[in-house]
Short mmCIF file of C-alpha atoms in Angstrom, two decimals:
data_model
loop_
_atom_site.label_atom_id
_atom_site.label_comp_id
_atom_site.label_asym_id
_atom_site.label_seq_id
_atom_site.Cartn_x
_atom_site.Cartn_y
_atom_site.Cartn_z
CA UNK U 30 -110.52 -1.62 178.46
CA UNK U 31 -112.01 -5.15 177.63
CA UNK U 32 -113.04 -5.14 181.23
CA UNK U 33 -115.13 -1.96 180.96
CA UNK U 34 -119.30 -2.60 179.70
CA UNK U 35 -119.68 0.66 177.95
CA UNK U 36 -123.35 0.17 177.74
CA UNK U 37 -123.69 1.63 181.37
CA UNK U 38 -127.55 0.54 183.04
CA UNK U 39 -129.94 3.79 183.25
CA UNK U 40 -130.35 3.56 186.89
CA UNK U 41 -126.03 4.31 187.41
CA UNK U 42 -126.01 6.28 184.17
CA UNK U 43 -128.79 9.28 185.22
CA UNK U 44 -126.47 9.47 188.97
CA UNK U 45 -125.35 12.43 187.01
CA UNK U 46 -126.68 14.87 184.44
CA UNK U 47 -124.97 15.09 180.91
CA UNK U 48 -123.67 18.49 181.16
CA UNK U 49 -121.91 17.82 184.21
CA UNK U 50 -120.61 14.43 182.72
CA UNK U 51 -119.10 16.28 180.24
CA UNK U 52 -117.55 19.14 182.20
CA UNK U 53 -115.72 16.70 184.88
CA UNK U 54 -115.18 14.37 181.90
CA UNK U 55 -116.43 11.54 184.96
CA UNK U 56 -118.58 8.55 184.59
CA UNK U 57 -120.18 6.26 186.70
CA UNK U 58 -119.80 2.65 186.60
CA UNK U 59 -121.81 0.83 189.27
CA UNK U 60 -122.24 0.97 193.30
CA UNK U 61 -120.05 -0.95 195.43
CA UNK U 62 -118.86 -0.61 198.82
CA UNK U 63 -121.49 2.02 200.17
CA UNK U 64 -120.09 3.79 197.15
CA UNK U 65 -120.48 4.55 193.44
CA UNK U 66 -117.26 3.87 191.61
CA UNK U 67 -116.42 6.88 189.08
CA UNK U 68 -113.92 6.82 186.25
CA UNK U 69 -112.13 10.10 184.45
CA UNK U 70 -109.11 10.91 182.32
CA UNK U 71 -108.32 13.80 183.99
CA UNK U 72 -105.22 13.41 186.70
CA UNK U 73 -107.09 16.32 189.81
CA UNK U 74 -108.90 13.08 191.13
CA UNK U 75 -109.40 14.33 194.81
CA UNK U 76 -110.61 17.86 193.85
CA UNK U 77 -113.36 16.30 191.11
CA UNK U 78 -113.74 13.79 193.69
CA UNK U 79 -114.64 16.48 196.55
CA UNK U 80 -116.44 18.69 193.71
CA UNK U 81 -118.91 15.58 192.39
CA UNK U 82 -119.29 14.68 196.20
CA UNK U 83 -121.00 18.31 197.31
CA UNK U 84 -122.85 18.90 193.53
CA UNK U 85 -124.33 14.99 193.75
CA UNK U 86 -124.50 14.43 197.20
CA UNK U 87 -123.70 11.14 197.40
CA UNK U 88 -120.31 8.93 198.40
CA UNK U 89 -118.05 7.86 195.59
CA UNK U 90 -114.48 6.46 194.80
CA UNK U 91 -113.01 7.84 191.50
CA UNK U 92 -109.73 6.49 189.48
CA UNK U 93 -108.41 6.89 186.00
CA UNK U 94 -108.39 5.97 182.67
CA UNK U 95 -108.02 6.30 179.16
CA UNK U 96 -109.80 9.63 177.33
CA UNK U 97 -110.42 6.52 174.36
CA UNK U 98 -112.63 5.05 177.05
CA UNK U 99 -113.74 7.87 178.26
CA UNK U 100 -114.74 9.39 175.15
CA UNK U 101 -116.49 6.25 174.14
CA UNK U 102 -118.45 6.39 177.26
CA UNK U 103 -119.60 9.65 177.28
CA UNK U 104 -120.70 9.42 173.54
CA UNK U 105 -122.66 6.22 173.94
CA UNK U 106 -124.18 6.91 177.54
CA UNK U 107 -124.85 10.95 177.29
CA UNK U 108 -126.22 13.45 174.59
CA UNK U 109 -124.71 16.95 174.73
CA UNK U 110 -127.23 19.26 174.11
CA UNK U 111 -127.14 21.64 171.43
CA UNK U 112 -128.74 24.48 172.44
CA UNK U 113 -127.36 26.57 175.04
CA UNK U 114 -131.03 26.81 176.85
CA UNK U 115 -131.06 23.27 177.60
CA UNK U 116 -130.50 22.62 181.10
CA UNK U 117 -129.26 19.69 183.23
CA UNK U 118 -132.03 16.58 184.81
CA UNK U 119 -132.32 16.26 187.91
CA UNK U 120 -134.85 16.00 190.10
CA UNK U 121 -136.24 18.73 190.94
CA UNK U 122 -139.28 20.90 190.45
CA UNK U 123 -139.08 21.75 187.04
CA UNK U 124 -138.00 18.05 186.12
CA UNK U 125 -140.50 17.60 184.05
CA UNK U 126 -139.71 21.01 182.36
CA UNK U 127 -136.29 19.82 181.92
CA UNK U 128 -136.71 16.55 180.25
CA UNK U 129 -138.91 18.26 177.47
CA UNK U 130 -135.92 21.13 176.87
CA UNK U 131 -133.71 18.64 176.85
CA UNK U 132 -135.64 16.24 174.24
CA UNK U 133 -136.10 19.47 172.33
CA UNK U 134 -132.29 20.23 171.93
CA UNK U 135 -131.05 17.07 171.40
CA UNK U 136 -133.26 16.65 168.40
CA UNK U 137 -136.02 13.65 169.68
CA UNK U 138 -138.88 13.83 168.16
CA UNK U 139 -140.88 11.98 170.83
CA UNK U 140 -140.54 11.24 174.34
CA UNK U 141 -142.07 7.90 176.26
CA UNK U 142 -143.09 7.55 179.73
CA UNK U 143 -143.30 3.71 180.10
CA UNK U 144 -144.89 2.74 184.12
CA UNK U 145 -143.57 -0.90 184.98
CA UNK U 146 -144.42 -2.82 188.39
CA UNK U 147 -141.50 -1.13 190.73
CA UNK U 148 -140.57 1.91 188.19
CA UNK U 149 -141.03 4.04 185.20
CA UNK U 150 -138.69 4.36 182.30
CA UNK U 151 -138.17 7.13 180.22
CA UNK U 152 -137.17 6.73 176.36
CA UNK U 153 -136.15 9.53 173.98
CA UNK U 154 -136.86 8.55 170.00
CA UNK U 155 -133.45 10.25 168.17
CA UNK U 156 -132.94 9.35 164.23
CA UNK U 157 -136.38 6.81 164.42
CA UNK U 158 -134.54 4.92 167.17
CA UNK U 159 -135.55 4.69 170.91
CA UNK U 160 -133.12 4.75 173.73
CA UNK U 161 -133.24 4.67 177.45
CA UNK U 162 -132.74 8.21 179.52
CA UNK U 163 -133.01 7.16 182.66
CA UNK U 164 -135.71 5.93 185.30
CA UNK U 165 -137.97 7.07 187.49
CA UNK U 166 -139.24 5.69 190.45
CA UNK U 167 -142.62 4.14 190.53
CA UNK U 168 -143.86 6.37 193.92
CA UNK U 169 -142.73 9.96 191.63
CA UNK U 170 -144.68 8.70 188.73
CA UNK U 171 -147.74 10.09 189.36
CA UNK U 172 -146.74 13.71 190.26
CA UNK U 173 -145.45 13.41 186.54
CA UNK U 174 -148.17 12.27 184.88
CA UNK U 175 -150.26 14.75 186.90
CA UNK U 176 -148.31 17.93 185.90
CA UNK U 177 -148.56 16.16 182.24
CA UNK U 178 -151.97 16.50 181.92
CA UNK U 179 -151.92 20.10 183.95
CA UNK U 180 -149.61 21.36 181.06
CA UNK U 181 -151.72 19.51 178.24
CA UNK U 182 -155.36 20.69 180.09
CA UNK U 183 -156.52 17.19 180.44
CA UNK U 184 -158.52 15.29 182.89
CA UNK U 185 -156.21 14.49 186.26
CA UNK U 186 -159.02 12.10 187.66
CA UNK U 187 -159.55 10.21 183.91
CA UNK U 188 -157.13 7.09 184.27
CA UNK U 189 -158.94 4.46 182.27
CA UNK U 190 -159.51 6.09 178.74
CA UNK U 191 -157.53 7.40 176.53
CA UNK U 192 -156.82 11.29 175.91
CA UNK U 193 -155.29 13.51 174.01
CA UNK U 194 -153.69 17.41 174.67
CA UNK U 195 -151.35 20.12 173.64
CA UNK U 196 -148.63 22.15 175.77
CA UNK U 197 -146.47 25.05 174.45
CA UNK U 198 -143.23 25.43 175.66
CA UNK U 199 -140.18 28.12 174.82
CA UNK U 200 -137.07 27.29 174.22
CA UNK U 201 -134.79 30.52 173.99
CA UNK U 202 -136.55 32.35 171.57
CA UNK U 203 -138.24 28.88 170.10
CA UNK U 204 -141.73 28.49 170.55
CA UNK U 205 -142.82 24.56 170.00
CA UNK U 206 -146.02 22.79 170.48
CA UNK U 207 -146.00 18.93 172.37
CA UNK U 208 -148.63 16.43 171.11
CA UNK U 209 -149.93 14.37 174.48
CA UNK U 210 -151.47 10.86 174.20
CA UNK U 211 -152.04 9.11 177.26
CA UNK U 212 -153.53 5.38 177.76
CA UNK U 213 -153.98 2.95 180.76
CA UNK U 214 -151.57 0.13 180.78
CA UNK U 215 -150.94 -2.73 183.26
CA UNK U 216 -149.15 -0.56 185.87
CA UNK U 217 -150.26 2.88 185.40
CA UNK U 218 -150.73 5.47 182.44
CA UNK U 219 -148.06 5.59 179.90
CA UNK U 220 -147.77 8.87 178.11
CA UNK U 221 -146.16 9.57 174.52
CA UNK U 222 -144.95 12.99 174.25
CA UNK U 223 -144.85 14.10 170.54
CA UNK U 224 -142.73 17.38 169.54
CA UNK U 225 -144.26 19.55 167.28
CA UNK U 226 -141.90 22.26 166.00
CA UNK U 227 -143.36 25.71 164.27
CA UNK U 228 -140.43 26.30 162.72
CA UNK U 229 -140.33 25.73 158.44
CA UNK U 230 -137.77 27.74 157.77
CA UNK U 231 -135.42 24.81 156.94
CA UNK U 232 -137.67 22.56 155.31
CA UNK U 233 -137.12 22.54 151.46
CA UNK U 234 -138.34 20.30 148.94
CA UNK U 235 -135.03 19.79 147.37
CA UNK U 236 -133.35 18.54 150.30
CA UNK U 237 -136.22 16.03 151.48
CA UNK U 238 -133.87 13.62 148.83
CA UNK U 239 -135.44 13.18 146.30
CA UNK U 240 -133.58 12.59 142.93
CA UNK U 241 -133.37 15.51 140.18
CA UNK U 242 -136.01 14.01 137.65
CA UNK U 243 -138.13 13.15 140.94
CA UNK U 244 -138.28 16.65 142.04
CA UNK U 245 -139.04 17.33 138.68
CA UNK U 246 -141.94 15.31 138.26
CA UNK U 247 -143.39 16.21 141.13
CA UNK U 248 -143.45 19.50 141.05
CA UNK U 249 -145.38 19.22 137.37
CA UNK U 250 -147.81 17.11 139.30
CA UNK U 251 -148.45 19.70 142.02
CA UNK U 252 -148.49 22.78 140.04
CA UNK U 253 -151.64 21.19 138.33
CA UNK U 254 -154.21 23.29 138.98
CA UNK U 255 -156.99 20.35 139.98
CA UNK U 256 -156.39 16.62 140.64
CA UNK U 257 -155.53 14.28 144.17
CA UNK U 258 -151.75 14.12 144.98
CA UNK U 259 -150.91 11.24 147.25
CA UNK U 260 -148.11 10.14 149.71
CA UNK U 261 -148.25 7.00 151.38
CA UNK U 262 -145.89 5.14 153.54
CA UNK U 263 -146.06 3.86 157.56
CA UNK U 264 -145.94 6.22 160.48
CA UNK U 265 -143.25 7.96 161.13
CA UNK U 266 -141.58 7.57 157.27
CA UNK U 267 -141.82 11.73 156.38
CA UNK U 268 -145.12 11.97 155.28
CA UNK U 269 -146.22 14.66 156.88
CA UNK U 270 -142.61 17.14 156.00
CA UNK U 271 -143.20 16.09 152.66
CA UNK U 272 -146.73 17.44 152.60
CA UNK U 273 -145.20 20.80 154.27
CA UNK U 274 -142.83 20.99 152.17
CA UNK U 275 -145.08 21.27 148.99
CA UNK U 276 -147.50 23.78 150.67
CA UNK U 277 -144.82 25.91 151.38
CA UNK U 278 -143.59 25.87 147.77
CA UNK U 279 -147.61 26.39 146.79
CA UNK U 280 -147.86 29.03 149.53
CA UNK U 281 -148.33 32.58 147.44
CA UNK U 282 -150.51 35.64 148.04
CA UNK U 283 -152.77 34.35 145.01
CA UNK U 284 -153.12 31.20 146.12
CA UNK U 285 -156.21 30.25 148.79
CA UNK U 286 -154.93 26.98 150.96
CA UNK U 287 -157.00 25.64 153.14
CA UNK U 288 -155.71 22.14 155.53
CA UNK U 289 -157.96 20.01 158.06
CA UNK U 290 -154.78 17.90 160.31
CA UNK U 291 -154.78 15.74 163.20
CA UNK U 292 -152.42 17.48 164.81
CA UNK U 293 -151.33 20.77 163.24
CA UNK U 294 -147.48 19.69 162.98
CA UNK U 295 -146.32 23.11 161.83
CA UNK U 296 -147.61 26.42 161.43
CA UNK U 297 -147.38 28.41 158.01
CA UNK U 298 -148.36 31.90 157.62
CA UNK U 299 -150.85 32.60 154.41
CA UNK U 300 -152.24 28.76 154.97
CA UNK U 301 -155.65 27.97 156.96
CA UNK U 302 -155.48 25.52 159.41
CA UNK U 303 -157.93 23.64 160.87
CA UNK U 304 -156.96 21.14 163.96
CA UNK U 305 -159.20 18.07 163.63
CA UNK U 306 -161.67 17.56 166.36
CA UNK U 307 -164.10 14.25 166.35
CA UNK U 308 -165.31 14.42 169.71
CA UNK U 309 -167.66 17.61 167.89
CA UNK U 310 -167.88 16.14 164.60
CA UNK U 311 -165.20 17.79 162.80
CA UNK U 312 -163.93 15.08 161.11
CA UNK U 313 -162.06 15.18 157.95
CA UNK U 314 -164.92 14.25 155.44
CA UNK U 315 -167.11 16.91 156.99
CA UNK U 316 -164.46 19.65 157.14
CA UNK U 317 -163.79 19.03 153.40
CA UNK U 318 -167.29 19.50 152.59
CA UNK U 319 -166.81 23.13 154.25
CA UNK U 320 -163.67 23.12 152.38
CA UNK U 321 -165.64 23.74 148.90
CA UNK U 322 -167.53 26.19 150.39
CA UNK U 323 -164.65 28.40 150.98
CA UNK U 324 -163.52 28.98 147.91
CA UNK U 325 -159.71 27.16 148.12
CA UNK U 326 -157.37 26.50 145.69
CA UNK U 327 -155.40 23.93 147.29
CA UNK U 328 -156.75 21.86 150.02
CA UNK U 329 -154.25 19.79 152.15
CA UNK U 330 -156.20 16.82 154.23
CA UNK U 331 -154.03 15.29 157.02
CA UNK U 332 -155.15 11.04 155.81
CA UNK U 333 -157.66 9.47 153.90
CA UNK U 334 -158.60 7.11 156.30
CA UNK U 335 -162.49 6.04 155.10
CA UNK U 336 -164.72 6.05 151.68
CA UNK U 337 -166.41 9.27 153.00
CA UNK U 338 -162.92 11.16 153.13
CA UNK U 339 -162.36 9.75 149.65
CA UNK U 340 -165.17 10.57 147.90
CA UNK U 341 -164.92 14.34 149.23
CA UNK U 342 -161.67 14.31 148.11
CA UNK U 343 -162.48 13.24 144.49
CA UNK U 344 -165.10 15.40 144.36
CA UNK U 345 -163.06 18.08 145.00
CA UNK U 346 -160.69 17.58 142.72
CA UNK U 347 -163.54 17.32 140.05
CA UNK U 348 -164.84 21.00 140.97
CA UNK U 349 -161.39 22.34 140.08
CA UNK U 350 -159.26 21.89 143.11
CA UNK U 351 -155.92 20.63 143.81
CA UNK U 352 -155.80 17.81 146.88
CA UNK U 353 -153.11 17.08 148.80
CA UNK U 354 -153.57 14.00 151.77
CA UNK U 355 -151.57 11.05 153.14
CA UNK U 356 -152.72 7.41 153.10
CA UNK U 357 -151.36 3.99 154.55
CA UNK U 358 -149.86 1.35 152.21
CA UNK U 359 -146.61 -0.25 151.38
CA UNK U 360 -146.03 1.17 148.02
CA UNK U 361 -147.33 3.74 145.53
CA UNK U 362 -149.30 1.79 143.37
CA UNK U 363 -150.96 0.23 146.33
CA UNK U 364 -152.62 3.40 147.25
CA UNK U 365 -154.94 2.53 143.52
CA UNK U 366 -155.74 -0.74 145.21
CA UNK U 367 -156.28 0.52 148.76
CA UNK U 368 -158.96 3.24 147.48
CA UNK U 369 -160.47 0.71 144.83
CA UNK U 370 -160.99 -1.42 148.48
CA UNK U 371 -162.44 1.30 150.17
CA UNK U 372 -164.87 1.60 147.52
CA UNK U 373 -164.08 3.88 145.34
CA UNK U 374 -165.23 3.58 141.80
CA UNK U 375 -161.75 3.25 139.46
CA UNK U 376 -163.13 5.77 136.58
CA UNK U 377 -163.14 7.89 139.60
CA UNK U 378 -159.29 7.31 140.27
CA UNK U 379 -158.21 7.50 136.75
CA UNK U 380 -159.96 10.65 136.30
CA UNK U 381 -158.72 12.48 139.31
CA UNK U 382 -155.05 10.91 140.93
CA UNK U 383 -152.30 12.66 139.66
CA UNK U 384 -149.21 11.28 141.29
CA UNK U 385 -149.13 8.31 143.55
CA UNK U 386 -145.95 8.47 146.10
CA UNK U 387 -144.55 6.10 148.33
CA UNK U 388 -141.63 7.18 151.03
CA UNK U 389 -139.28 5.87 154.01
CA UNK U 390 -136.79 7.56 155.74
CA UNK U 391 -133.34 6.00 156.06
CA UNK U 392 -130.57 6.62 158.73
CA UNK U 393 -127.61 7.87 157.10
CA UNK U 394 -124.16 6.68 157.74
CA UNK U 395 -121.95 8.86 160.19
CA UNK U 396 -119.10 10.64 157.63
CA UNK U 397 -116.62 9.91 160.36
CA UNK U 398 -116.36 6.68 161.47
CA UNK U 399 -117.85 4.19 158.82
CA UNK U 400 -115.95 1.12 157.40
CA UNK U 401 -115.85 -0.33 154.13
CA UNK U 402 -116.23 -4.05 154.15
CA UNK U 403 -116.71 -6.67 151.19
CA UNK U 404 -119.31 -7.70 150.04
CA UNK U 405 -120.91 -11.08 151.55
CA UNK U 406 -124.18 -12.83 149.76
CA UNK U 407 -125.00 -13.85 153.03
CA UNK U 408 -125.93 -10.67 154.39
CA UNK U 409 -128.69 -10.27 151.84
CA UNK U 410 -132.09 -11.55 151.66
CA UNK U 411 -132.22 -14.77 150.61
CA UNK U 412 -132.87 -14.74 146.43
CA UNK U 413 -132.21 -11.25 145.81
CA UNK U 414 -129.89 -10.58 143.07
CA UNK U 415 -126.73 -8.55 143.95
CA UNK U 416 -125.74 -6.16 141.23
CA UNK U 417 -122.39 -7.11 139.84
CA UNK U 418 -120.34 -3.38 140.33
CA UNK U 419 -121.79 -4.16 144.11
CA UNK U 420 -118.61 -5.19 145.17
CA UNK U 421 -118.06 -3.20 148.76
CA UNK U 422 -120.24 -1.68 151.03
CA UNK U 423 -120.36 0.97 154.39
CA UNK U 424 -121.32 -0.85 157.66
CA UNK U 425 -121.71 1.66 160.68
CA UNK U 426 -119.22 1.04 163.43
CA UNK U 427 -120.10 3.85 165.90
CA UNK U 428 -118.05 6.70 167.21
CA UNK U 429 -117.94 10.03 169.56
CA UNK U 430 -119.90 12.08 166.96
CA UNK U 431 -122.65 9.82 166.25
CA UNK U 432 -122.81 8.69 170.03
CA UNK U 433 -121.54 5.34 168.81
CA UNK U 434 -124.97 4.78 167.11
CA UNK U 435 -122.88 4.57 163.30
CA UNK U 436 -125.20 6.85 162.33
CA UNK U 437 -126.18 10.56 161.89
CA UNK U 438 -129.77 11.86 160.86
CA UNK U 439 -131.83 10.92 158.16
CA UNK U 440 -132.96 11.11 154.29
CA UNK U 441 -135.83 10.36 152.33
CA UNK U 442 -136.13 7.63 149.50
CA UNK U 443 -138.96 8.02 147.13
CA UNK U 444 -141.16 5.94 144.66
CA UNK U 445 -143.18 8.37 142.31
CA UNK U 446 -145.17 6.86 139.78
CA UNK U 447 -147.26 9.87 137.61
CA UNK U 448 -150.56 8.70 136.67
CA UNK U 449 -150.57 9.28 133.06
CA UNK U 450 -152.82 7.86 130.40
CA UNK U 451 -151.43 4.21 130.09
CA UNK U 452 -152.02 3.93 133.94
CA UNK U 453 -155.36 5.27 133.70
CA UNK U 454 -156.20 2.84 131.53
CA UNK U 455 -154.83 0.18 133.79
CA UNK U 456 -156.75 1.61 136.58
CA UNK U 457 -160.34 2.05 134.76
CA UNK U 458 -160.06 -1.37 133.37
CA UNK U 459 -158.40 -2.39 137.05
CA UNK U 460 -155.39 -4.25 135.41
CA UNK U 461 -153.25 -3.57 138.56
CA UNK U 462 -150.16 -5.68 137.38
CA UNK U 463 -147.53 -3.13 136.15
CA UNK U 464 -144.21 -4.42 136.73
CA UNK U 465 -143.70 -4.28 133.22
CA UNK U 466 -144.85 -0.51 133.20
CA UNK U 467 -142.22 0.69 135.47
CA UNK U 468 -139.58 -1.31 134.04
CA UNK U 469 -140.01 0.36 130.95
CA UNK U 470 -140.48 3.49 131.82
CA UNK U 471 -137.27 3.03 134.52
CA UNK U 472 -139.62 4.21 137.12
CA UNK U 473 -137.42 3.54 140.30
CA UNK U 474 -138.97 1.70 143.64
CA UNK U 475 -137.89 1.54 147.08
CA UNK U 476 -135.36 -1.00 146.90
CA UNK U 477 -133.65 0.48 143.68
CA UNK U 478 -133.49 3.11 145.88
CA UNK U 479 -132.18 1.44 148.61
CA UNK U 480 -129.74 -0.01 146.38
CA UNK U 481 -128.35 3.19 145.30
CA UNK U 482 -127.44 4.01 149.15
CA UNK U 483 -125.57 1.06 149.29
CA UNK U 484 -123.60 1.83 146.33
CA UNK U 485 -123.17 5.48 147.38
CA UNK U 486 -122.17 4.77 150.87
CA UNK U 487 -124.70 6.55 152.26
CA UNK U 488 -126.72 4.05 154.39
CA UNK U 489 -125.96 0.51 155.42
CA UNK U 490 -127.26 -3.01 154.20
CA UNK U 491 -129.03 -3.66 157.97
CA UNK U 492 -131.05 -0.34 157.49
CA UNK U 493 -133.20 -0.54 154.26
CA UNK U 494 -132.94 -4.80 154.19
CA UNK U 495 -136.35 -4.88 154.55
CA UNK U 496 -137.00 -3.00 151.27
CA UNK U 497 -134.67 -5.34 149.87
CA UNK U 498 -136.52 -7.90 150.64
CA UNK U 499 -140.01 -6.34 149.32
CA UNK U 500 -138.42 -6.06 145.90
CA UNK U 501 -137.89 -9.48 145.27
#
């Protein structure tokens, strides 16, 4: 076993497709010999042999070994796809087809197409982490990228600037949109492959995570009838679910909603949406001034990205309405600062934020194979003060179920800070120190937060260190 690299390189690893990994319970090793050199548990050697020979059409050798290595293999090396739709890679002509089905059951949220000098490498993002699929080589590339931009009605002979597309695909009876970005790099055009799903059913407020009194707060904030709600946190950190979440909750037959996104994530029935488009001049500050005009009661605006977007947002909050948007900073008093910077008057703030929330998501811990270890100081950022009924924590360890990753999906952590009237004091008279505030009011940030996992088990100290280190 200690002779065995379980980390198998993409170029031996894609020799075979997942599905049929799994069925012959087989894995390939490396190529020696004028042959690749298979392992399996199972004792028929010659007829998997002969079998793997005709489907893969190539020369091989095949022995055995343990199903503990060959379990650990197959769980770090291949995905089993969920869905019963998804079908096997391999190169054919509906590759391309296939490596969006299979992103789409496996649960990636975004697929890269990397070019490099002699090939192109393919990387699947799964629980906010990439990993390697396989390769492709550098002479197929551009019948890829071609078909691409086919799919996502983009311009084939445009290779120097950037664009941007849409393709629908069907997956059983799932419809779900793909976000295209392309851009010129050294050695060709790499392409970033967003998946959009339509489906809300499952997303819920209350199992986002935040807390009890969080929820609580929040939905006081949102069922104000005028005012600017904020969430704020880096790319990828749950923003935009967050956002859906709350519409959907807001979503009634006496209720007018009316969103301007870049792109359209989701779909919801009974909620206007408007797909950004700033090659025509619908930007966001323009399509908000529309916005008034159409008589909404909640208006949902994708990010507040300039002054202009700002001010339209303020102003229609003034006029009665109740704003929902996104905005980039570390924390969720920041976002006071960040508009204050932008230019934005602070009566203004005071008179129309309502809640100011920061969020990042975490990986969670898989249920079946982490390990409790003691505590060591030594593992923590330097200075920062560990609690004294901190005696033990979770580290991941990696198993089958978690495809030795140590971990298995995701939650949210939240920092909610109301705007009441001390704070709008503070923000009018631009006294942006409140350490002391929160403190006293036991308004939780990130690290507390990220503490509490700990503590719980649910997440380990190398995942949220960062916010660690941001709270001292």
């Amino acid at each position: 076993m200690k002779s065995i690299d379980f980390d198998i390189p993409i170029e031996i690893q894609q020799i075979i497709a997942s599905d049929e990994a799994f069925a012959y319970r087989a894995v390939p090793l490396g190529y020696t010999n004028s042959s690749y050199q298979f392992i399996t548990d199972r004792q028929d050697l010659e007829k998997i042999k002969i079998e793997l020979q005709v489907i893969l059409g190539i020369p091989l050798t095949i022995r055995q070994e343990s199903s503990i290595v060959i379990d650990k293999l197959l769980s770090t090396n291949y995905r089993r796809s969920t869905s019963e739709e998804a079908q096997a890679i391999s190169y054919t002509q509906d590759f391309l087809e296939k490596i969006l089905l299979t992103a789409k059951s496996i649960g990636s949220s975004d697929v890269h197409f990397e070019p490099y000098e002699n090939k192109c490498r393919v990387r699947y993002r799964l629980d906010g982490k990439l990993k390697e699929q396989f390769f492709i080589p550098i002479d197929e590339y551009p019948i890829i990228i071609n078909k691409i931009k086919n799919k996502a009605s983009l311009d084939i002979a445009q290779n120097r600037l950037p664009q941007d597309g849409r393709i629908t695909m069907q997956l059983g009876n799932t419809e779900f949109d793909i976000r295209v970005s392309t851009l010129r790099t050294l050695h060709g055009e790499s392409i970033v492959l967003r998946i959009l799903s339509k489906d809300t059913s499952n997303i819920h407020l209350a199992d986002l995570g935040f807390t009890a009194d969080e929820l609580k707060t929040y939905k006081e904030a949102i069922k104000s009838p005028n005012g600017i709600v904020l969430i704020s946190g880096p790319t990828g950190s749950g923003k935009t679910t967050t956002l859906y979440a709350t519409l959907k909750l807001l979503n009634a037959p006496s209720t007018k909603i009316l969103t301007i996104e870049d792109p359209i994530e989701y779909t919801l029935e009974g909620v206007n949406q408007v797909q950004l488009r700033e090659d025509i001049g619908l930007d966001f500050a323009s399509a908000m001034r529309t916005f008034l005009r159409q008589d909404p009661d909640v208006i949902m605006v994708g990010e507040i990205r300039d002054v202009k977007t700002a001010n339209m947002a303020i102003r229609a909050a003034l006029t009665g309405h109740l704003v929902l948007s996104t905005i980039h900073t570390n924390s969720a008093w920041a976002t006071v600062s960040r508009l204050i910077d932008m230019g934005v008057p602070p009566f203004l703030i005071a008179s129309t934020l309502n809640i100011s929330i920061a969020q990042r998501l975490v990986r969670k811990l898989c249920i079946v194979c982490k390990t409790e270890a003691p505590i060591n100081k030594d593992e923590f950022p330097k200075n920062y003060k560990i609690p004294d009924n901190l005696i033990t924590h979770y580290i991941a360890k990696g198993c089958k179920h978690c495809h030795q990753t140590g971990y298995s999906g995701r939650i949210a952590i939240y920092e909610i800070i109301p705007i009441g009237n001390d704070l709008k004091n503070a923000i009018k008279s631009e006294k942006l120190n409140i350490d002391s505030y929160l403190k006293q009011n036991n308004i939780p940030q990130l690290g507390d937060h990220a503490e509490r996992l700990i503590k719980e088990g649910l997440t380990s100290l190398d995942e949220v260190f960062s916010l660690l280190v941001n709270e001292i």
